Coordinates of C-alpha atoms in Angstrom, one line a residue:
X178 CA -28.5 -41.0 -2.9
X179 CA -31.5 -43.2 -2.6
X180 CA -33.1 -43.6 0.8
X181 CA -36.5 -44.2 2.5
X182 CA -39.2 -42.7 4.9
X183 CA -42.9 -42.4 5.8
X184 CA -45.6 -41.2 8.2
X185 CA -45.0 -41.1 11.9
X186 CA -46.1 -43.7 14.3
X187 CA -47.9 -41.3 16.8
X188 CA -50.7 -39.3 15.3
X189 CA -50.7 -36.3 17.6
X190 CA -47.9 -34.3 16.1
X191 CA -48.3 -35.7 12.6
X192 CA -51.9 -34.5 12.5
X193 CA -50.6 -31.0 12.7
X194 CA -47.9 -31.3 10.1
X195 CA -49.6 -28.8 7.8
X196 CA -51.4 -26.5 10.2
X197 CA -51.5 -25.4 13.8
X198 CA -48.8 -24.3 16.2
X199 CA -45.9 -26.0 14.6
X200 CA -46.4 -25.3 10.9
X201 CA -44.8 -22.5 8.9
X202 CA -46.4 -19.1 8.7
X203 CA -49.0 -19.1 5.9
X204 CA -49.2 -16.7 3.0
X205 CA -52.1 -14.3 3.1
X206 CA -53.1 -15.3 -0.4
X207 CA -53.2 -11.7 -1.5
X208 CA -49.6 -10.5 -1.1
X209 CA -46.6 -12.7 -0.9
X210 CA -44.7 -10.1 1.1
X211 CA -47.0 -10.9 4.1
X212 CA -47.6 -14.0 6.2
X213 CA -50.1 -15.1 8.8
X214 CA -48.8 -16.5 12.1
X215 CA -50.5 -19.8 12.8
X216 CA -50.4 -19.2 16.6
X217 CA -51.8 -15.6 17.0
X218 CA -53.2 -15.3 13.4
X219 CA -51.5 -11.9 13.2
X220 CA -50.3 -10.6 9.8
X221 CA -46.5 -10.3 9.7
X222 CA -44.2 -8.7 7.1
X223 CA -42.4 -11.7 5.7
X224 CA -39.0 -10.0 5.6
X225 CA -39.4 -9.2 9.3
X226 CA -40.3 -12.8 10.0
X227 CA -37.2 -14.0 8.2
X228 CA -35.0 -11.7 10.1
X229 CA -36.5 -13.0 13.3
X230 CA -35.6 -16.6 12.3
X231 CA -39.3 -17.4 11.7
X232 CA -40.2 -16.4 15.2
X233 CA -43.4 -14.3 15.3
X234 CA -42.5 -10.9 16.6
X235 CA -45.9 -10.4 18.1
X236 CA -46.6 -13.6 20.1
X237 CA -43.1 -15.3 20.1
X238 CA -44.3 -18.5 18.4
X239 CA -41.5 -20.5 16.8
X240 CA -42.5 -21.7 13.3
X241 CA -40.9 -24.8 12.0
X242 CA -37.6 -24.6 10.0
X243 CA -36.5 -26.9 7.2
X244 CA -33.3 -28.9 7.7
X245 CA -31.4 -26.5 5.4
X246 CA -32.8 -23.5 7.2
X247 CA -31.8 -25.0 10.5
X248 CA -28.3 -25.6 9.3
X249 CA -28.0 -22.0 8.1
X250 CA -29.2 -20.6 11.5
X251 CA -26.7 -22.7 13.5
X252 CA -23.5 -23.2 11.5
X253 CA -20.9 -20.7 10.3
X254 CA -21.6 -19.3 6.8
X255 CA -19.6 -21.3 4.2
X256 CA -18.7 -24.1 6.5
X257 CA -21.4 -26.6 5.7
X258 CA -20.3 -29.7 3.8
X259 CA -23.1 -32.2 3.3
X260 CA -22.2 -35.8 4.2
X261 CA -23.5 -37.8 1.2
X262 CA -23.7 -41.3 2.7
X263 CA -25.0 -43.9 0.3
X264 CA -28.1 -45.5 1.8
X265 CA -30.4 -47.7 -0.3
X266 CA -34.1 -47.1 -0.4
X267 CA -36.2 -50.1 0.9
X268 CA -39.8 -51.0 1.3
X269 CA -39.3 -54.2 3.4
X270 CA -43.0 -54.9 3.9
X271 CA -44.3 -53.8 0.5
X272 CA -46.6 -51.7 2.6
X273 CA -49.8 -50.1 1.2
X274 CA -52.5 -48.1 3.1
X275 CA -54.4 -45.5 1.1
X276 CA -51.4 -45.5 -1.3
X277 CA -48.2 -47.6 -1.7
X278 CA -45.3 -46.7 0.6
X279 CA -43.1 -46.2 -2.4
X280 CA -45.4 -43.5 -3.7
X281 CA -45.4 -41.7 -0.4
X282 CA -41.6 -41.6 -0.5
X283 CA -41.6 -40.2 -4.0
X284 CA -44.1 -37.5 -3.1
X285 CA -42.1 -36.6 0.0
X286 CA -38.9 -36.2 -2.0
X287 CA -40.6 -34.1 -4.6
X288 CA -42.2 -31.9 -2.0
X289 CA -39.1 -31.3 0.1
X290 CA -36.1 -31.7 -2.2
X291 CA -34.7 -34.1 0.3
X292 CA -33.8 -37.8 0.0
X293 CA -34.9 -38.5 3.5
X294 CA -36.1 -37.0 6.8
X295 CA -32.6 -36.3 8.0
X296 CA -29.7 -34.2 6.6
X297 CA -26.2 -35.0 7.7
X298 CA -23.3 -32.5 7.4
X299 CA -20.0 -31.3 8.7
X300 CA -19.4 -27.7 9.6
X301 CA -18.3 -25.2 12.1
X302 CA -20.1 -23.5 14.9
X303 CA -18.4 -20.3 16.1
X304 CA -15.2 -21.7 14.5
X305 CA -15.4 -25.1 16.2
X306 CA -15.9 -28.3 14.1
X307 CA -19.0 -30.3 14.5
X308 CA -20.9 -33.1 12.8
X309 CA -24.6 -32.5 12.5
X310 CA -27.7 -34.6 11.8
X311 CA -30.8 -32.4 11.3
X312 CA -34.3 -33.9 10.9
X313 CA -36.9 -32.3 8.7
X314 CA -40.5 -32.7 9.8
X315 CA -41.8 -31.9 6.3
X316 CA -40.5 -35.3 5.2
X317 CA -43.4 -37.6 6.3
X318 CA -43.4 -36.2 9.8
X319 CA -39.7 -36.7 10.3
X320 CA -40.5 -40.4 11.0
X321 CA -37.7 -42.8 12.0
X322 CA -37.3 -45.5 9.3
X323 CA -34.4 -47.7 8.3
X324 CA -32.8 -45.0 6.2
X325 CA -33.1 -42.3 8.9
X326 CA -31.6 -44.7 11.4
X327 CA -28.7 -45.6 9.1
X328 CA -28.0 -41.9 8.3
X329 CA -28.0 -40.8 11.9
X330 CA -25.7 -43.8 12.7
X331 CA -23.3 -43.0 9.9
X332 CA -23.1 -39.4 11.1
X333 CA -22.4 -40.6 14.6
X334 CA -19.7 -42.9 13.3
X335 CA -18.2 -40.0 11.4
X336 CA -18.0 -38.0 14.6
X337 CA -16.4 -41.0 16.3
X338 CA -13.9 -41.5 13.6
X339 CA -12.8 -37.9 13.6
X340 CA -13.3 -37.3 17.4
X341 CA -15.6 -34.4 16.5
X342 CA -18.5 -33.2 18.7
X343 CA -21.9 -34.5 17.4
X344 CA -25.0 -32.4 17.3
X345 CA -28.4 -34.0 16.4
X346 CA -31.4 -31.7 15.8
X347 CA -34.6 -33.7 16.2
X348 CA -38.1 -33.1 14.8
X349 CA -40.2 -36.2 14.5
X350 CA -43.6 -37.8 15.1
X351 CA -42.0 -41.1 15.9
X352 CA -41.2 -44.4 14.4
X353 CA -42.3 -45.2 10.8
X354 CA -45.2 -47.6 10.7
X355 CA -44.8 -48.6 7.1
X356 CA -41.5 -50.4 7.9
X357 CA -42.9 -52.3 10.9
X358 CA -40.3 -53.9 13.2
X359 CA -37.5 -52.7 10.8
X360 CA -38.3 -49.2 12.0
X361 CA -38.2 -50.3 15.7
X362 CA -34.7 -51.7 15.2
X363 CA -33.4 -48.2 14.3
X364 CA -34.0 -47.2 17.9
X365 CA -31.5 -49.9 19.0
X366 CA -29.1 -49.1 16.2
X367 CA -28.9 -45.3 17.0
X368 CA -28.8 -46.1 20.7
X369 CA -25.8 -48.3 20.1
X370 CA -24.1 -45.6 18.1
X371 CA -24.5 -43.1 20.9
X372 CA -23.2 -45.6 23.4
X373 CA -20.0 -45.9 21.3
X374 CA -19.7 -42.1 21.3
X375 CA -20.2 -42.0 25.1
X376 CA -17.6 -44.7 25.7
X377 CA -15.0 -42.9 23.5
X378 CA -15.6 -39.6 25.2
X379 CA -16.9 -37.8 22.1
X380 CA -19.1 -34.9 23.2
X381 CA -22.7 -35.1 22.0
X382 CA -25.5 -32.5 22.1
X383 CA -29.2 -33.0 21.3
X384 CA -31.3 -30.0 20.2
X385 CA -34.9 -30.8 20.5
X386 CA -37.3 -29.0 18.2
X387 CA -41.0 -29.2 17.9
X388 CA -42.3 -31.9 17.9
X389 CA -40.1 -34.8 19.0
X390 CA -42.1 -38.0 19.9
X391 CA -42.1 -41.7 20.0
X392 CA -39.1 -43.7 18.7
X393 CA -36.9 -40.7 18.2
X394 CA -37.6 -39.4 21.7
X395 CA -37.0 -42.8 23.1
X396 CA -33.6 -43.2 21.4
X397 CA -31.0 -40.8 20.1
X398 CA -32.9 -37.6 20.9
X399 CA -32.5 -38.2 24.7
X400 CA -29.1 -40.0 24.8
X401 CA -26.8 -37.0 24.3
X402 CA -24.5 -35.6 27.0
X403 CA -26.4 -32.4 26.9
X404 CA -30.0 -31.9 25.9
X405 CA -31.3 -28.4 25.0
X406 CA -34.7 -27.6 23.6
X407 CA -36.2 -24.7 21.6
X408 CA -38.8 -22.7 23.4
X409 CA -42.3 -24.2 23.1
X410 CA -41.0 -27.6 21.8
X411 CA -43.0 -30.7 22.7
X412 CA -41.1 -33.9 23.6
X413 CA -42.5 -37.2 24.8
X414 CA -42.9 -40.9 24.1
X415 CA -46.7 -40.8 23.6
X416 CA -48.6 -37.8 22.5
X417 CA -51.2 -36.1 24.7
X418 CA -54.1 -37.5 22.6
X419 CA -52.7 -41.0 22.9
X420 CA -52.4 -40.7 26.6
X421 CA -55.9 -39.2 27.1
X422 CA -57.5 -41.8 24.9
X423 CA -55.6 -44.8 26.3
X424 CA -55.7 -44.2 30.1
X425 CA -58.3 -41.4 30.4
X426 CA -55.8 -39.3 32.4
X427 CA -56.2 -35.5 32.6
X428 CA -52.9 -33.9 31.7
X429 CA -51.3 -30.9 33.5
X430 CA -51.1 -27.5 31.9
X431 CA -48.2 -27.2 29.4
X432 CA -47.7 -31.0 29.5
X433 CA -44.6 -32.2 27.5
X434 CA -43.5 -28.7 26.6
X435 CA -39.8 -27.8 26.9
X436 CA -40.5 -25.6 29.9
X437 CA -42.4 -28.5 31.6
X438 CA -39.5 -30.8 30.9
X439 CA -37.0 -28.3 32.3
X440 CA -38.9 -28.1 35.5
X441 CA -39.0 -31.9 35.8
X442 CA -35.2 -32.3 35.3
X443 CA -35.4 -33.9 31.8
X444 CA -33.5 -31.3 29.7
X445 CA -30.5 -29.1 30.5
X446 CA -31.8 -25.8 29.1
X447 CA -34.6 -24.1 27.0
X448 CA -33.7 -21.3 24.6
X449 CA -35.5 -19.0 22.2
X450 CA -34.3 -19.6 18.7
X451 CA -32.1 -16.5 18.5
X452 CA -30.2 -17.7 21.7
X453 CA -29.6 -21.3 20.5
X454 CA -26.4 -20.7 18.4
X455 CA -24.6 -18.7 21.2
X456 CA -25.6 -21.3 23.8
X457 CA -24.4 -24.2 21.6
X458 CA -21.1 -22.3 20.9
X459 CA -20.5 -21.9 24.6
X460 CA -21.1 -25.6 25.2
X461 CA -18.8 -26.7 22.4
X462 CA -16.1 -24.3 23.5
X463 CA -16.2 -25.3 27.2
X464 CA -16.4 -29.0 26.4
X465 CA -13.2 -28.8 24.4
X466 CA -10.4 -31.0 25.6
X467 CA -8.2 -29.5 28.3
X468 CA -4.8 -28.2 27.2
X469 CA -1.8 -30.4 28.0
X470 CA -0.2 -29.7 31.4
X471 CA 1.9 -26.6 31.5
X472 CA 0.2 -25.0 28.5
X473 CA -2.6 -22.4 28.3
X474 CA -5.4 -21.7 25.9
X475 CA -6.5 -18.3 24.7
X476 CA -9.3 -17.2 27.0
X477 CA -12.8 -16.9 25.5
X478 CA -14.2 -13.4 25.2
X479 CA -15.3 -12.1 28.6
X480 CA -14.8 -9.4 31.2
X481 CA -11.3 -8.0 31.4
X482 CA -9.3 -9.7 34.1
X483 CA -5.9 -9.7 35.5
X484 CA -3.8 -12.7 34.3
X485 CA -4.0 -15.8 36.4
X486 CA -1.2 -16.0 39.0
X487 CA 1.7 -18.1 38.0
X488 CA 3.5 -19.1 41.1
X489 CA 6.5 -21.5 41.2
X490 CA 5.6 -25.2 40.8
X491 CA 3.9 -26.6 43.9
X492 CA 4.0 -23.2 45.6
X493 CA 0.6 -21.7 46.5
X494 CA -0.1 -18.0 45.8
X495 CA 0.4 -15.8 48.8
X496 CA -3.3 -15.7 49.6
X497 CA -3.5 -19.5 50.0
X498 CA -2.2 -20.6 53.4
X499 CA -1.1 -24.1 53.8
X500 CA 0.7 -23.7 57.2
X501 CA -1.8 -23.3 60.2
X502 CA 0.9 -21.5 62.2
X503 CA 0.4 -18.5 59.9
X504 CA -3.3 -18.3 60.9
X505 CA -4.7 -16.8 64.1
X506 CA -6.7 -19.1 66.4
X507 CA -10.1 -17.3 66.3
X508 CA -13.2 -17.7 68.3
X509 CA -15.4 -20.1 66.2
X510 CA -18.8 -18.6 66.8
X511 CA -18.2 -15.3 64.9
X512 CA -16.8 -17.3 62.0
X513 CA -20.0 -19.4 62.0
X514 CA -22.1 -16.3 61.8
X515 CA -19.8 -14.8 59.1
X516 CA -20.1 -18.0 57.0
X517 CA -23.9 -17.4 56.9
X518 CA -23.7 -13.7 55.8
X519 CA -26.3 -13.2 53.1
X520 CA -24.1 -11.0 51.0
X521 CA -21.3 -13.6 50.7
X522 CA -20.8 -14.6 47.0
X523 CA -22.8 -17.6 45.9
X524 CA -21.8 -20.3 43.5
X525 CA -23.5 -18.6 40.6
X526 CA -21.8 -15.3 41.6
X527 CA -18.4 -17.0 41.4
X528 CA -19.4 -18.8 38.2
X529 CA -19.9 -15.5 36.5
X530 CA -16.7 -13.9 37.8
X531 CA -14.3 -16.9 37.8
X532 CA -15.3 -18.7 34.6
X533 CA -15.7 -17.6 31.0
X534 CA -18.7 -18.8 29.0
X535 CA -20.4 -20.6 31.9
X536 CA -23.4 -22.6 30.7
X537 CA -25.6 -24.0 33.4
X538 CA -26.9 -27.6 32.9
X539 CA -30.0 -28.7 34.7
X540 CA -31.9 -31.8 35.8
X541 CA -31.1 -35.3 36.9
X542 CA -32.8 -36.8 33.8
X543 CA -35.0 -38.8 36.2
X544 CA -37.2 -37.0 38.6
X545 CA -36.5 -33.2 38.7
X546 CA -34.2 -30.3 38.9
X547 CA -33.0 -29.3 42.3
X548 CA -32.6 -25.5 42.6
X549 CA -30.3 -25.9 45.6
X550 CA -27.7 -27.7 43.4
X551 CA -26.3 -26.0 40.3
X552 CA -23.7 -27.0 37.8
X553 CA -22.4 -26.4 34.3
X554 CA -19.5 -26.1 31.9
X555 CA -17.2 -23.1 31.7
X556 CA -13.5 -22.2 31.2
X557 CA -11.0 -21.2 33.8
X558 CA -8.6 -19.0 31.8
X559 CA -9.1 -21.3 28.8
X560 CA -9.1 -24.6 30.7
X561 CA -12.6 -26.2 30.4
X562 CA -14.0 -27.3 33.7
X563 CA -17.2 -28.7 35.2
X564 CA -18.4 -26.5 38.0
X565 CA -20.9 -27.9 40.6
X566 CA -22.1 -26.4 43.8
X567 CA -24.7 -25.6 46.4
X568 CA -26.6 -22.4 45.5
X569 CA -28.0 -20.1 48.3
X570 CA -29.1 -16.5 47.6
X571 CA -28.9 -13.0 48.9
X572 CA -32.5 -12.4 50.0
X573 CA -35.0 -14.4 52.0
X574 CA -37.0 -15.0 48.8
X575 CA -33.9 -16.3 46.9
X576 CA -33.0 -18.5 49.9
X577 CA -36.5 -20.0 49.9
X578 CA -36.5 -20.5 46.1
X579 CA -33.2 -22.4 46.5
X580 CA -34.4 -24.3 49.6
X581 CA -31.6 -22.7 51.6
X582 CA -29.0 -24.6 49.6
X583 CA -30.2 -27.9 51.1
X584 CA -30.1 -30.2 48.1
X585 CA -32.6 -33.0 47.4
X586 CA -31.7 -36.4 46.1
X587 CA -32.4 -35.0 42.6
X588 CA -29.7 -32.4 43.3
X589 CA -27.0 -35.0 44.2
X590 CA -28.1 -37.2 41.2
X591 CA -27.8 -34.1 38.9
X592 CA -24.3 -33.5 40.3
X593 CA -23.5 -37.1 39.7
X594 CA -24.7 -36.9 36.1
X595 CA -22.5 -33.8 35.5
X596 CA -19.5 -35.5 37.1
X597 CA -19.9 -38.5 34.8
X598 CA -20.1 -36.2 31.8
X599 CA -16.9 -34.5 32.9
X600 CA -15.2 -37.9 33.3
X601 CA -16.3 -39.0 29.8
X602 CA -15.0 -35.9 28.0
X603 CA -12.0 -35.3 30.2
X604 CA -12.9 -32.1 32.2
X605 CA -11.6 -31.4 35.6
X606 CA -14.3 -31.1 38.3
X607 CA -14.5 -28.1 40.6
X608 CA -17.1 -28.1 43.4
X609 CA -18.1 -25.1 45.6
X610 CA -19.7 -26.0 48.9
X611 CA -22.1 -23.8 50.8
X612 CA -24.9 -25.7 52.6
X613 CA -26.2 -26.1 56.1
X614 CA -26.8 -29.8 55.1
X615 CA -28.8 -32.0 52.7
X616 CA -32.5 -31.5 52.7
X617 CA -34.0 -33.7 55.6
X618 CA -37.7 -33.7 54.6
X619 CA -40.1 -36.5 54.1
X620 CA -40.0 -36.3 50.3
X621 CA -36.1 -36.4 50.4
X622 CA -36.2 -39.5 52.5
X623 CA -38.8 -41.2 50.2
X624 CA -36.5 -40.5 47.3
X625 CA -33.4 -41.9 48.9
X626 CA -31.4 -39.0 50.2
X627 CA -28.9 -41.3 52.0
X628 CA -28.5 -43.4 48.9
X629 CA -27.9 -40.3 46.6
X630 CA -25.2 -38.9 48.9
X631 CA -23.5 -42.3 49.3
X632 CA -23.4 -42.8 45.5
X633 CA -21.9 -39.3 45.2
X634 CA -19.1 -40.2 47.6
X635 CA -18.4 -43.4 45.7
X636 CA -18.5 -41.7 42.3
X637 CA -16.2 -38.9 43.4
X638 CA -13.6 -41.2 44.8
X639 CA -13.2 -42.9 41.4
X640 CA -13.5 -40.0 39.0
X641 CA -10.6 -40.3 36.4
X642 CA -10.2 -36.5 36.2
X643 CA -8.8 -33.9 38.6
X644 CA -11.2 -32.9 41.4
X645 CA -10.9 -29.8 43.5
X646 CA -13.4 -28.8 46.2
X647 CA -13.7 -25.4 48.0
X648 CA -15.9 -24.7 51.0
X649 CA -17.0 -21.1 50.3
X650 CA -19.5 -20.7 53.1
X651 CA -21.2 -23.3 55.3
X652 CA -19.9 -26.9 55.0
X653 CA -22.6 -28.8 56.8
X654 CA -22.5 -32.5 57.4
X655 CA -22.9 -35.2 54.7
X656 CA -24.6 -32.7 52.5
X657 CA -21.3 -30.9 52.2
X658 CA -19.2 -34.0 52.0
X659 CA -21.3 -35.2 49.1
X660 CA -19.4 -32.7 46.9
X661 CA -16.1 -32.7 48.8
X662 CA -14.3 -36.0 48.0
X663 CA -11.5 -34.4 46.0
X664 CA -7.8 -34.4 45.2
X665 CA -7.5 -31.1 47.1
X666 CA -9.9 -29.5 49.5
X667 CA -9.7 -25.8 50.2
X668 CA -11.7 -23.6 52.5
X669 CA -12.3 -19.8 52.4
X670 CA -11.1 -17.9 55.4
X671 CA -14.5 -17.2 56.8
X672 CA -16.1 -20.5 56.0
X673 CA -16.8 -23.5 58.2
X674 CA -16.9 -27.3 57.8
X675 CA -18.4 -29.7 60.3
X676 CA -20.2 -32.9 61.0
X677 CA -23.2 -31.0 62.3
X678 CA -24.3 -27.5 62.9
X679 CA -23.4 -25.9 66.3
X680 CA -27.1 -25.6 67.1
X681 CA -27.8 -29.2 66.3
X682 CA -24.8 -30.3 68.3
X683 CA -25.9 -28.2 71.3
X684 CA -29.5 -29.5 71.2
X685 CA -28.3 -33.1 71.2
X686 CA -25.4 -33.0 73.7
X687 CA -26.4 -30.2 76.0
X688 CA -30.2 -30.2 75.3
X689 CA -29.8 -26.4 75.1
X690 CA -29.6 -24.6 71.7
X691 CA -28.1 -21.6 73.4
X692 CA -25.0 -23.6 73.9
X693 CA -24.3 -23.3 70.2
X694 CA -21.2 -21.1 70.6
X695 CA -19.7 -23.7 73.0
X696 CA -20.5 -26.4 70.5
X697 CA -18.8 -24.5 67.7
X698 CA -15.7 -24.2 69.8
X699 CA -15.7 -27.9 70.6
X700 CA -16.4 -29.0 67.0
X701 CA -13.2 -27.4 65.6
X702 CA -15.0 -26.2 62.5
X703 CA -12.9 -23.1 61.7
X704 CA -10.4 -23.2 58.8
X705 CA -7.2 -23.0 61.0
X706 CA -8.2 -26.0 63.0
X707 CA -9.3 -27.9 59.9
X708 CA -6.0 -27.2 58.3
X709 CA -4.1 -28.4 61.4
X710 CA -6.0 -31.7 61.3
X711 CA -5.3 -32.2 57.6
X712 CA -9.0 -32.1 56.7
X713 CA -8.4 -29.3 54.3
X714 CA -5.2 -28.6 52.3
X715 CA -5.3 -24.8 52.2
X716 CA -7.1 -21.7 53.4
X717 CA -8.0 -19.0 50.9
X718 CA -7.7 -15.6 52.5
X719 CA -10.7 -13.3 51.9
X720 CA -10.7 -9.5 51.5
X721 CA -10.7 -7.6 54.8
X722 CA -14.1 -7.9 56.4
X723 CA -15.1 -11.0 54.4
X724 CA -15.7 -12.0 50.8
X725 CA -18.9 -10.0 50.5
X726 CA -17.0 -6.7 51.0
X727 CA -15.1 -7.1 47.7
X728 CA -16.6 -10.0 45.6
X729 CA -14.3 -9.1 42.7
X730 CA -11.2 -9.6 44.7
X731 CA -12.6 -12.7 46.4
X732 CA -13.3 -14.2 42.9
X733 CA -9.8 -13.4 41.7
X734 CA -8.3 -15.2 44.7
X735 CA -10.5 -18.2 44.2
X736 CA -9.5 -18.3 40.6
X737 CA -5.8 -18.3 41.5
X738 CA -6.4 -20.9 44.2
X739 CA -8.2 -23.2 41.8
X740 CA -5.3 -22.9 39.3
X741 CA -2.8 -23.8 42.1
X742 CA -4.9 -26.7 43.3
X743 CA -5.4 -28.1 39.7
X744 CA -1.9 -27.6 38.4
X745 CA -0.3 -30.8 39.7
X746 CA -3.3 -33.0 39.0
X747 CA -3.5 -32.0 35.3
X748 CA -0.2 -33.9 34.7
X749 CA -1.4 -37.2 36.3
X750 CA -2.9 -40.2 34.5
X751 CA -6.4 -41.3 35.5
X752 CA -5.0 -44.2 37.5
X753 CA -2.6 -41.9 39.4
X754 CA -5.4 -39.5 40.2
X755 CA -7.6 -42.2 41.7
X756 CA -4.8 -43.8 43.6
X757 CA -3.7 -40.5 45.1
X758 CA -7.3 -39.7 46.1
X759 CA -7.7 -43.1 47.6
X760 CA -4.6 -42.6 49.7
X761 CA -5.8 -39.2 50.9
X762 CA -8.9 -40.6 52.5
X763 CA -7.4 -44.0 53.5
X764 CA -4.9 -42.2 55.7
X765 CA -7.5 -40.1 57.7
X766 CA -7.6 -41.6 61.1
X767 CA -8.4 -38.7 63.4
X768 CA -4.8 -37.8 64.4
X769 CA -3.5 -34.3 64.2
X770 CA -1.0 -34.5 61.4
X771 CA -0.7 -31.1 59.7
X772 CA 0.9 -31.3 56.3
X773 CA 0.7 -35.1 55.9
X774 CA -2.5 -35.0 53.9
X775 CA -1.2 -32.3 51.7
X776 CA 2.2 -34.0 51.2
X777 CA 0.4 -37.2 50.4
X778 CA -1.8 -35.4 47.8
X779 CA 1.3 -34.0 46.2
X780 CA 3.3 -37.2 46.1

């Protein structure tokens, strides 16, 4: 194969190609069995360093891996088959700086044993097929030239042709100067390839390794469905030195590191090298296509569980009540207080008990990561689903860290991003609702809280996949509804769902917060009344004393309820799903019509 490449466009990472924090550990010069860590300068036994996947056991620094080394750490042994795409080498500008471009290419090939700065292959990761494009920073800083763009695009097209998940592993200083505008065009070419994968619903994952800058960062590195980064990786459009020299701006501590990007909602997860393969395996497993209606997959390894209940078609399990006559008419205020019990299971508690292989995805890819809104991919007894919900906590400190489950606009935008991903790859969406309401602060208003919730309502109404919502605690106002436009809406026995909190209603209508118990009674926010009015389709009975008294049993019941709620929807086409959801909300006019909403949802 003959191909082409050269030095990176941005100088910052390229200047450190042979030394510094990203370079391989250096030999001591006296004994080849030992190496010196470039970060802490400690002497490390080379065999120990290899066993640690080139991660310093003393300081944790991740040294760079070659493309071949990266493939061997990620893919199953014996599964790798290199994709030998024929790509012609070109020097479109006949470029020469201190030496001709053609000579640079020849030297890079001789030094690395590679034809170009990217290696494409097919293989398996934990038994699941995957197409991989892995960049190698040793080859002229992993720069993006015409050949690299062509190879990445060919690999993407192979993934599209075979409907195989596509994994791209990046390491690049940026676009290739020696090819001028030809290099720039590769950003558009690879971007178009990822757009075709997205339109076809082929799952894509980007693994960002150190460093990833410039034209690669601004194209295929950040276009994947899921973006994960290796610990300590730097990602950005312009390097720190370019920023400081251009606009004289002082940069924050840890600027552009993976951890910084995670905090700012730009990547889904950050992992140490040893945890990357298991995390990617969970993502590929959970993003697998759902089984056809009426079939079941073999569950992924996980805690021992009782088999999912298998009631007769359309019949709920015994602990899901769809007839309000079977429920006692309780005083609402004690239910309100019970819904706020700190020990009630949270969304993440349920994620760990109800789903196998749950992998949290973070960030709205625009402004931040809202801790009050969580989401990710997991499997419900073998059925891949996207789980999204409001996250509280069990202690005052956890509540404060999660902003009391009051999501910001970034939270609803993150939820929307995950719903769109679910729609693209065909995953049912499950939402768990537990919030006193959306965050009402100044910053939330400045960032468009009302707009974010409105967009979520619009998006959920048109999702072409099954959607089930469950109120597991407090269902407060529009903040709750922002996750509750669904084919079926369930509520736990000691949860509430209302247009406003009882305290807020009392303060407005009676000018007396102490009238909250009366307001709760008037608002009709308890499950039995909501079921009678057709607001919800079923009530999930909790263990005696509440879900917090037996979280395991509560989780088993929620799991069975979700299966019941999803069962009919899995057999419907996207058009049928959207039409049924439209009818459900079109028919809500405030009349007491028990059963009509549920019957309409089933029809």
